[in-house]
Short mmCIF file of C-alpha atoms in Angstrom, two decimals:
data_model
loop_
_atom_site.label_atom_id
_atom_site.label_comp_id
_atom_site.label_asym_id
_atom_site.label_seq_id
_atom_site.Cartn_x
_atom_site.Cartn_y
_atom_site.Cartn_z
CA UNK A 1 43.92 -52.72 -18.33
CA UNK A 2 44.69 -49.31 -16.60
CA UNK A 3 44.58 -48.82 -13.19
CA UNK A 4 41.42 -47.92 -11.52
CA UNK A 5 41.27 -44.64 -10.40
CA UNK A 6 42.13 -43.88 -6.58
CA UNK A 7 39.33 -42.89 -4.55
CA UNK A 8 41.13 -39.61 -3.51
CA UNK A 9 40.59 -38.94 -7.10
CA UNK A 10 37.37 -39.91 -8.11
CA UNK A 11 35.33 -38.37 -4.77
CA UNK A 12 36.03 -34.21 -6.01
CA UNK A 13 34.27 -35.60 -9.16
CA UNK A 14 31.00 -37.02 -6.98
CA UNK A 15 31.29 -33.85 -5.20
CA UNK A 16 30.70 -31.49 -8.05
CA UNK A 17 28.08 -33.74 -9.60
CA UNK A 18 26.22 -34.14 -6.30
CA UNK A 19 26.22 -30.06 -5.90
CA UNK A 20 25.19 -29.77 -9.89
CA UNK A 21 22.33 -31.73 -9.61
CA UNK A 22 21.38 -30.09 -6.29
CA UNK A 23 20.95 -26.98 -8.10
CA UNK A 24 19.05 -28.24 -11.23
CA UNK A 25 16.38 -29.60 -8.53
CA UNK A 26 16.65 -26.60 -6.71
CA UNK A 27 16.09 -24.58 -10.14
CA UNK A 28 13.72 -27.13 -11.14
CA UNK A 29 11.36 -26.95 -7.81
CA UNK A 30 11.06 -23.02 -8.27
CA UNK A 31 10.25 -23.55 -12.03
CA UNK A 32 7.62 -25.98 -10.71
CA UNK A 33 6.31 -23.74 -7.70
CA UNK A 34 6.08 -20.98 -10.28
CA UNK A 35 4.02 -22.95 -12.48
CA UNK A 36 1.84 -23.49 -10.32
CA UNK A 37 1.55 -20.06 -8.57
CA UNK A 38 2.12 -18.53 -12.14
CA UNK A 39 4.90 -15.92 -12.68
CA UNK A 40 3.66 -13.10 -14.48
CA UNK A 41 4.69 -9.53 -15.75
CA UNK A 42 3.14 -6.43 -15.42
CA UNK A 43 0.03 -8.24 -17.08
CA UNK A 44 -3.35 -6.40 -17.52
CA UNK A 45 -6.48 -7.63 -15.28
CA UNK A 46 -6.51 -10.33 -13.27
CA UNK A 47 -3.40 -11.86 -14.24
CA UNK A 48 -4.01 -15.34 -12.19
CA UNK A 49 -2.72 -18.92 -12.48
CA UNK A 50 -5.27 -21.32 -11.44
CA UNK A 51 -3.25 -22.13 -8.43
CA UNK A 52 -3.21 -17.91 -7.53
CA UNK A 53 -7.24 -17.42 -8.21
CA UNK A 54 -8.00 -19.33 -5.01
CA UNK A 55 -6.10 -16.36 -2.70
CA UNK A 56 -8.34 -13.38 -1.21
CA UNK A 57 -7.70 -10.70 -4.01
CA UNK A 58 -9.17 -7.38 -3.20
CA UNK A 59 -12.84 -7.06 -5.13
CA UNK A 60 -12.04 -3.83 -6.48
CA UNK A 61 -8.99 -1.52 -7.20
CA UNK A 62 -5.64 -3.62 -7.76
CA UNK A 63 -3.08 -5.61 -5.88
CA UNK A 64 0.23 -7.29 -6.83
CA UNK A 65 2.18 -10.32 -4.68
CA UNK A 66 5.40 -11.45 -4.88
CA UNK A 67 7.05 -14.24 -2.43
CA UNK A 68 11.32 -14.16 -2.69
CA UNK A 69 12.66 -17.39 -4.05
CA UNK A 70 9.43 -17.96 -6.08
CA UNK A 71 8.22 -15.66 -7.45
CA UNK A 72 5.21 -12.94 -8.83
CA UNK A 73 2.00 -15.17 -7.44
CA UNK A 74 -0.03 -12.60 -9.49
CA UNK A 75 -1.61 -9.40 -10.18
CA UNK A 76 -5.66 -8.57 -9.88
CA UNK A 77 -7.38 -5.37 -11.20
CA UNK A 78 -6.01 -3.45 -14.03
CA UNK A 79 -2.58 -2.45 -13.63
CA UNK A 80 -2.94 1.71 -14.96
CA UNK A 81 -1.50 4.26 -12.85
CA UNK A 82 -3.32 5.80 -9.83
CA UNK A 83 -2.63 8.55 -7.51
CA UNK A 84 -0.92 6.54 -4.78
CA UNK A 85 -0.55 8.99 -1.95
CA UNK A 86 1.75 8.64 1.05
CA UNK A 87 3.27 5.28 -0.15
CA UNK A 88 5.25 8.02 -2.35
CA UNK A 89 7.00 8.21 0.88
CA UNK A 90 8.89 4.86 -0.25
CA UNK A 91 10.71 6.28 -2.90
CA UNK A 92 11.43 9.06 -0.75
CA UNK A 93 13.41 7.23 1.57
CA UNK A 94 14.74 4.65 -0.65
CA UNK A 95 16.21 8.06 -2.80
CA UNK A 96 17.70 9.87 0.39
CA UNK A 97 19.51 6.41 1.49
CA UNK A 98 20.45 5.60 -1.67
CA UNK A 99 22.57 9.36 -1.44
CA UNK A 100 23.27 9.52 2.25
CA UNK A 101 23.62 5.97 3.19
CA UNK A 102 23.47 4.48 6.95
CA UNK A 103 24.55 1.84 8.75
CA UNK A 104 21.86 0.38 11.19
CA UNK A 105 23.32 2.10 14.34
CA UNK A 106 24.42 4.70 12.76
CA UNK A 107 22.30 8.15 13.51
CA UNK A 108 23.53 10.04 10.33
CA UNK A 109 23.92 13.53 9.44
CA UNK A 110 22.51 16.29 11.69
CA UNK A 111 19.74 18.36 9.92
CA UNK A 112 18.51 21.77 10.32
CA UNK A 113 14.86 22.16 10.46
CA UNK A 114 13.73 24.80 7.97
CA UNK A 115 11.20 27.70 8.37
CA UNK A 116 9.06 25.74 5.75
CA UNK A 117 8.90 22.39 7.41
CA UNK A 118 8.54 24.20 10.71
CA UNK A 119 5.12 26.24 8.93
CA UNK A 120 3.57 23.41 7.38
CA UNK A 121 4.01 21.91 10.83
CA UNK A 122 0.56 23.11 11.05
CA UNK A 123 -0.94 22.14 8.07
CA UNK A 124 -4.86 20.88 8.81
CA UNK A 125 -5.37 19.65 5.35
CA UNK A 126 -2.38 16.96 5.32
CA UNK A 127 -0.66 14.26 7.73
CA UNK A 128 2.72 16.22 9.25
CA UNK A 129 4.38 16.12 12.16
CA UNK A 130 5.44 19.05 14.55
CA UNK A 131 8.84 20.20 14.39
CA UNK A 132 10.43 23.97 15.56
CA UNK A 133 12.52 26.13 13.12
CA UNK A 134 16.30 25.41 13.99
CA UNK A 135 15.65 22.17 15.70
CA UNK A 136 18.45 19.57 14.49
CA UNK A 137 17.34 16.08 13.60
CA UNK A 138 19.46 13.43 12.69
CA UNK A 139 18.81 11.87 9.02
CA UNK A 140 17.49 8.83 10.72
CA UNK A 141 14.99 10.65 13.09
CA UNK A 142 13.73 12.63 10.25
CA UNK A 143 13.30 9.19 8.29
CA UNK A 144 11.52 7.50 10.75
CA UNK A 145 9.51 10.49 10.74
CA UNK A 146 8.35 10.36 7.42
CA UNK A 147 7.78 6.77 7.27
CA UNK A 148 6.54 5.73 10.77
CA UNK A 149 3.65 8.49 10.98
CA UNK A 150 3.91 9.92 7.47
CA UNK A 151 5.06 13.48 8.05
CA UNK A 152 4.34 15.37 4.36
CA UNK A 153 6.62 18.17 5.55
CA UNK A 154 9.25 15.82 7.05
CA UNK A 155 9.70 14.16 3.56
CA UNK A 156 9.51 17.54 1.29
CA UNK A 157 12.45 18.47 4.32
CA UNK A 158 14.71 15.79 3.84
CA UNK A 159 14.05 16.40 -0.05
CA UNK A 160 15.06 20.00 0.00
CA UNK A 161 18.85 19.06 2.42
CA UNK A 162 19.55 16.03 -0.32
CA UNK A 163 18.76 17.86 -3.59
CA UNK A 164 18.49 21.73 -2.65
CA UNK A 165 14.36 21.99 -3.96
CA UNK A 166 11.73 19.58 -3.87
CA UNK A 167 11.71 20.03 -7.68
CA UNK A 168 15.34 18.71 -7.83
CA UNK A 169 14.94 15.58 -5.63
CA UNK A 170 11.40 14.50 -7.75
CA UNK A 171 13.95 14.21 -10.70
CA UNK A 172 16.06 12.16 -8.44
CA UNK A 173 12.97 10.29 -8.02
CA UNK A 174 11.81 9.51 -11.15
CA UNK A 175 14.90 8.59 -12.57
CA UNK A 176 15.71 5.48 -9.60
CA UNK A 177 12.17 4.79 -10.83
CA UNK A 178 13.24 4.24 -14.42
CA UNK A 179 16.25 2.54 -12.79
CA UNK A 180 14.13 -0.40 -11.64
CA UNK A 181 12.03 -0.77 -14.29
CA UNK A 182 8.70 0.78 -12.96
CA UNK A 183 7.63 1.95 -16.29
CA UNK A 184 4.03 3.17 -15.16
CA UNK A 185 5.34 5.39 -12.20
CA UNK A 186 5.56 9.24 -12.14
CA UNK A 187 6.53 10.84 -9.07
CA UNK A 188 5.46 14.67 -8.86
CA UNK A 189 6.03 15.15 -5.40
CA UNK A 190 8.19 13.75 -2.05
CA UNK A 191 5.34 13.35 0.20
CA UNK A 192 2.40 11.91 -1.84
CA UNK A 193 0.20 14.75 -1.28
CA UNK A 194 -0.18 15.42 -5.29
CA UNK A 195 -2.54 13.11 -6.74
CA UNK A 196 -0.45 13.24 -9.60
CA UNK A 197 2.15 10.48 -7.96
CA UNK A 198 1.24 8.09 -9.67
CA UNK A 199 2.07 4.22 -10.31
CA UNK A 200 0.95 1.00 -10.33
CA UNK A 201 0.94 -2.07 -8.05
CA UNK A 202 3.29 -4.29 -9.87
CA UNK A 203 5.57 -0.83 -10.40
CA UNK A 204 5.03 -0.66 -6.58
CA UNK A 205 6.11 -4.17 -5.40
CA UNK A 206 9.50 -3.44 -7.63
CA UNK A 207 9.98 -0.92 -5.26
CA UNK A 208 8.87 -2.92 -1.98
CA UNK A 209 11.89 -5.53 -3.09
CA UNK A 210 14.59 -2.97 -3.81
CA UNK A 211 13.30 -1.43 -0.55
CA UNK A 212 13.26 -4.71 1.86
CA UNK A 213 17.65 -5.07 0.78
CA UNK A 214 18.60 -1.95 2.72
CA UNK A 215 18.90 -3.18 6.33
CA UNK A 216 17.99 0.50 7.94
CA UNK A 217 14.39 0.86 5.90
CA UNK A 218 13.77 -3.09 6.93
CA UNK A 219 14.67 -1.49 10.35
CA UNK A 220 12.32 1.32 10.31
CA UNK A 221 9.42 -0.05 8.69
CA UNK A 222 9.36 -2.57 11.33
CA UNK A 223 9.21 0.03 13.70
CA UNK A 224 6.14 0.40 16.19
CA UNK A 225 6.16 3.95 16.79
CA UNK A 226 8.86 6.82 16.88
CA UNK A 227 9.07 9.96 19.67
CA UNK A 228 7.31 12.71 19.25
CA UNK A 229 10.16 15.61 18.32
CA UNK A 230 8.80 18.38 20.47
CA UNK A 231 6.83 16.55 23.16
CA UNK A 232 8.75 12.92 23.96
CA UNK A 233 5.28 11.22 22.95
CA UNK A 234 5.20 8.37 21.37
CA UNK A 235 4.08 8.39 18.12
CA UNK A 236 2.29 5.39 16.61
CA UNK A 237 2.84 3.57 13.27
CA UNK A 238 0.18 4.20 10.59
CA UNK A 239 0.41 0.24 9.75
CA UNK A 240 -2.08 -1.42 12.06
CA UNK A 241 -1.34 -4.68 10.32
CA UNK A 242 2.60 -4.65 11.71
CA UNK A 243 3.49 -7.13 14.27
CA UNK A 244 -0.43 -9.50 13.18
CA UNK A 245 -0.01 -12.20 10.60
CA UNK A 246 3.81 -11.86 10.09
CA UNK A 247 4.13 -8.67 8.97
CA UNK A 248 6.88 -6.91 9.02
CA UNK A 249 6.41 -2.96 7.37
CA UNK A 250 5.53 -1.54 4.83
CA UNK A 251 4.06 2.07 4.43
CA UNK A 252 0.54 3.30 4.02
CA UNK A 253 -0.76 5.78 2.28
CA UNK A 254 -4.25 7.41 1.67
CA UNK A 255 -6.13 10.15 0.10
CA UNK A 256 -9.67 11.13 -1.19
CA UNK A 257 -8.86 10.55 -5.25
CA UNK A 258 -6.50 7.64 -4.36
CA UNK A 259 -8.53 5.72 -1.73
CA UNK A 260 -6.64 3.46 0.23
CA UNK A 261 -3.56 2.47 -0.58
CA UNK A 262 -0.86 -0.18 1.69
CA UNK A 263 2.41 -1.57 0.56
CA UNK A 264 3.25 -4.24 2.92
CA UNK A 265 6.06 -6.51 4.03
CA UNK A 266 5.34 -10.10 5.67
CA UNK A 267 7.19 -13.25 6.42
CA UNK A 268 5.77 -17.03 6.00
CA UNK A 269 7.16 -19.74 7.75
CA UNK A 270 7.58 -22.71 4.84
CA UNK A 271 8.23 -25.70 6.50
CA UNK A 272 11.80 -25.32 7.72
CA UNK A 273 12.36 -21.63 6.40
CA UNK A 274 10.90 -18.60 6.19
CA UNK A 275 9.96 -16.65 2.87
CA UNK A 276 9.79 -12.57 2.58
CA UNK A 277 5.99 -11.97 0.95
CA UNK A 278 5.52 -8.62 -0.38
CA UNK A 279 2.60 -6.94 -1.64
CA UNK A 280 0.68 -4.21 -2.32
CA UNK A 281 -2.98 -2.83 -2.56
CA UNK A 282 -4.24 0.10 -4.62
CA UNK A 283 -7.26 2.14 -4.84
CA UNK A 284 -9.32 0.98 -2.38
CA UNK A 285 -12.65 2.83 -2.08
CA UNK A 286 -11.18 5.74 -3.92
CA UNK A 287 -13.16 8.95 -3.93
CA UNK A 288 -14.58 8.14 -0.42
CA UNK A 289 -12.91 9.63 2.73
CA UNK A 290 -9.35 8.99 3.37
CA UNK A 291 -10.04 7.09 6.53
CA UNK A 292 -12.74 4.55 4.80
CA UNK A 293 -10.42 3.96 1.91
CA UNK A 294 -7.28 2.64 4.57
CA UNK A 295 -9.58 1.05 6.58
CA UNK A 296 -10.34 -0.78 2.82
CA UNK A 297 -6.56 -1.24 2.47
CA UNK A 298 -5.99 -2.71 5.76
CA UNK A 299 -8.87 -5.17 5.73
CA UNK A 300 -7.96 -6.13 1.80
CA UNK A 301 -4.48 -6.67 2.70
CA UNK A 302 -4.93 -8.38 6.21
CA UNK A 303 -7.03 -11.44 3.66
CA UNK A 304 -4.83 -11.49 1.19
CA UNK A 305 -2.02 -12.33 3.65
CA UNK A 306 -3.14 -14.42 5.50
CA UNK A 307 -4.57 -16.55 2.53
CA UNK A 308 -0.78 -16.18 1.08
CA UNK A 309 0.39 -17.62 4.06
CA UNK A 310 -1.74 -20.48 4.49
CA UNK A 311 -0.95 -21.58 0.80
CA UNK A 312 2.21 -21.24 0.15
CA UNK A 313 3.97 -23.40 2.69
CA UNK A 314 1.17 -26.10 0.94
CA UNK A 315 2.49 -25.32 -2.36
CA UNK A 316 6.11 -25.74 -1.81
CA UNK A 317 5.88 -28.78 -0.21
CA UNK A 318 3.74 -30.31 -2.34
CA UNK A 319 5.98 -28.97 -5.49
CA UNK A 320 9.32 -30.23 -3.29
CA UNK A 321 8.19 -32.88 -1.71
CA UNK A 322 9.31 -33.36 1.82
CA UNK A 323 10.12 -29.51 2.39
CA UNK A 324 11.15 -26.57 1.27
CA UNK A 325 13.53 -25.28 -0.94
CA UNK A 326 16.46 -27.14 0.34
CA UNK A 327 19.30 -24.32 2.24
CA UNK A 328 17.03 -21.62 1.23
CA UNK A 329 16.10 -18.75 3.52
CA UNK A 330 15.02 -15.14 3.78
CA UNK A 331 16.33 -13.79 0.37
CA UNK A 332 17.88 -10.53 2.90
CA UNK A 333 19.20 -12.24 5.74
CA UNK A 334 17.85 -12.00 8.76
CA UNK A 335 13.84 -10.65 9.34
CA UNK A 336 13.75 -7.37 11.12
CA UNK A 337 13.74 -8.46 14.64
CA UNK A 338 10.26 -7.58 16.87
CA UNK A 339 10.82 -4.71 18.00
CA UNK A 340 9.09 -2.72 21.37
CA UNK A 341 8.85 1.04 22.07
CA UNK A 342 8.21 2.51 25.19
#
């Protein structure tokens, strides 16, 4: 008979079978999860598993929900493009730090402000935010500007320094659009002041997760409030939701012809881990004021969250039985931290 083989031999082989079927129960416990949430595509009206009908959907416009590490947990309303308004600003930011990229403590490139941002300053018909002719701005001041109160002429700014006209950056736009597969998006402008931005809430939520893996827009998004440029004031975030019910960003946005709109950023603790839930709300009370159609988005979102949260640490620990997704954690590292502002 040969000899057996010696231990020293035969453990590297338990080793790599023990890892292997780790990961087919891993893969198996998010097929299962999804299954029960139900992944779906861009879908048309309420696209809902029977496990993802039970969740607070919005009664009218359209939403979209995705949790990291499980998956789409559905879509409600139909998914055709609407005007979208400042949560254009997204795509604005996402377009300048995808050209001028920062690190989180880095301040960036200096800016000049412009005659034209420095005008519009003024503007009573849209959200902006006061700035002088010749101030200089860093990149990140100047996105925190545009994202934390939603400055229209901060954004259409930053768009004229990265790509020379506003024209020439909504090209830039559209094409990191097509780039991550939001097929139902056209942008026509940086700020969201056009109604003819465009998009959808599953084309939206693409966005939200390309968004969420750049450390500095986590960073901002997270943000409270941001200084005033001229006066030292504080100025507050737009997202009443941040810091209640785990959220974390994202960016509102709202307009007569597009209602209330809010793409949003939360965590939810599962057991022993936390997931990244993102989400976003469309088209709530359009053609009503501005202010009634966020106040819409808010209270729409704030439900849908918090039913999200209450179900899904259920679901994955009924799918996985004593826990979570064994090892798993925030799909981006670490959650933006809490942050204060005085």
């Amino acid at each position: 008979m040969p000899p057996a083989p010696h231990p020293r031999v035969a453990r590297p082989r338990r080793k790599r079978l023990i890892v292997l079927m780790t990961a087919a129960i891993a893969a198996a416990v998010i097929a299962l999860v999804g299954a029960m949430w139900g992944l779906t595509g861009d879908g048309g009206s309420d696209n809902l598993s029977p496990g993802a009908r039970s969740l607070p959907w919005p009664e009218d416009g359209q939403a979209s929900v995705w949790v990291e590490g499980v998956g789409s947990l559905g879509t409600k309303g139909e998914q055709k493009p609407v005007p979208i308004a400042s949560v254009t600003k997204v795509m604005t930011a996402y377009v300048i730090l995808k050209d001028h990229p920062l690190r989180t403590t880095d301040p960036g490139p200096v800016i000049t402000v412009d005659r034209k941002a420095a005008q519009e300053s003024g503007s009573a018909d849209e959200s902006t935010v006061r700035v002088d002719e010749g101030q200089r701005l860093t990149e990140r001041r100047l996105l925190e500007l545009t994202l934390i109160p939603s400055g229209n002429n901060i954004a259409r700014l930053l768009a004229r320094w990265d790509a020379g006209s506003q024209e020439a950056f909504v090209a830039k736009m559209n094409r990191a659009a097509a780039k991550l597969g939001m097929r139902h998006t056209t942008y026509t402008g940086a700020s969201g002041y056009e109604s003819t931005s465009r998009s959808t809430a599953v084309d939206q939520v693409k966005l939200a997760r390309a968004v969420m893996r750049d450390a500095v827009l986590r960073e901002i998004v997270a943000m409270p409030g941001t200084e005033d440029p001229v006066t030292g004031a504080t100025i507050p975030n737009t997202n009443t939701l941040l810091g209640r019910s785990g959220v974390i960003g994202l960016k509102t946005g709202s307009s007569t012809p597009a209602g209330g709109a809010l793409m949003w950023a939360a965590t939810a603790q599962t057991h022993s881990s936390k997931r990244l839930i993102l989400g976003v709300v469309l088209h709530q009370r359009a053609d009503t004021t501005p202010q009634e159609g966020l106040r819409a988005a808010f209270d729409s979102s704030g439900k849908l969250i918090e039913g999200v949260r209450r179900s899904l640490g259920t679901a994955v620990r009924a799918q996985a039985g004593e826990g979570p997704l064994h090892g798993e954690g925030p799909l981006y590292g670490e959650v933006p931290r809490q942050h204060t502002f005085a």
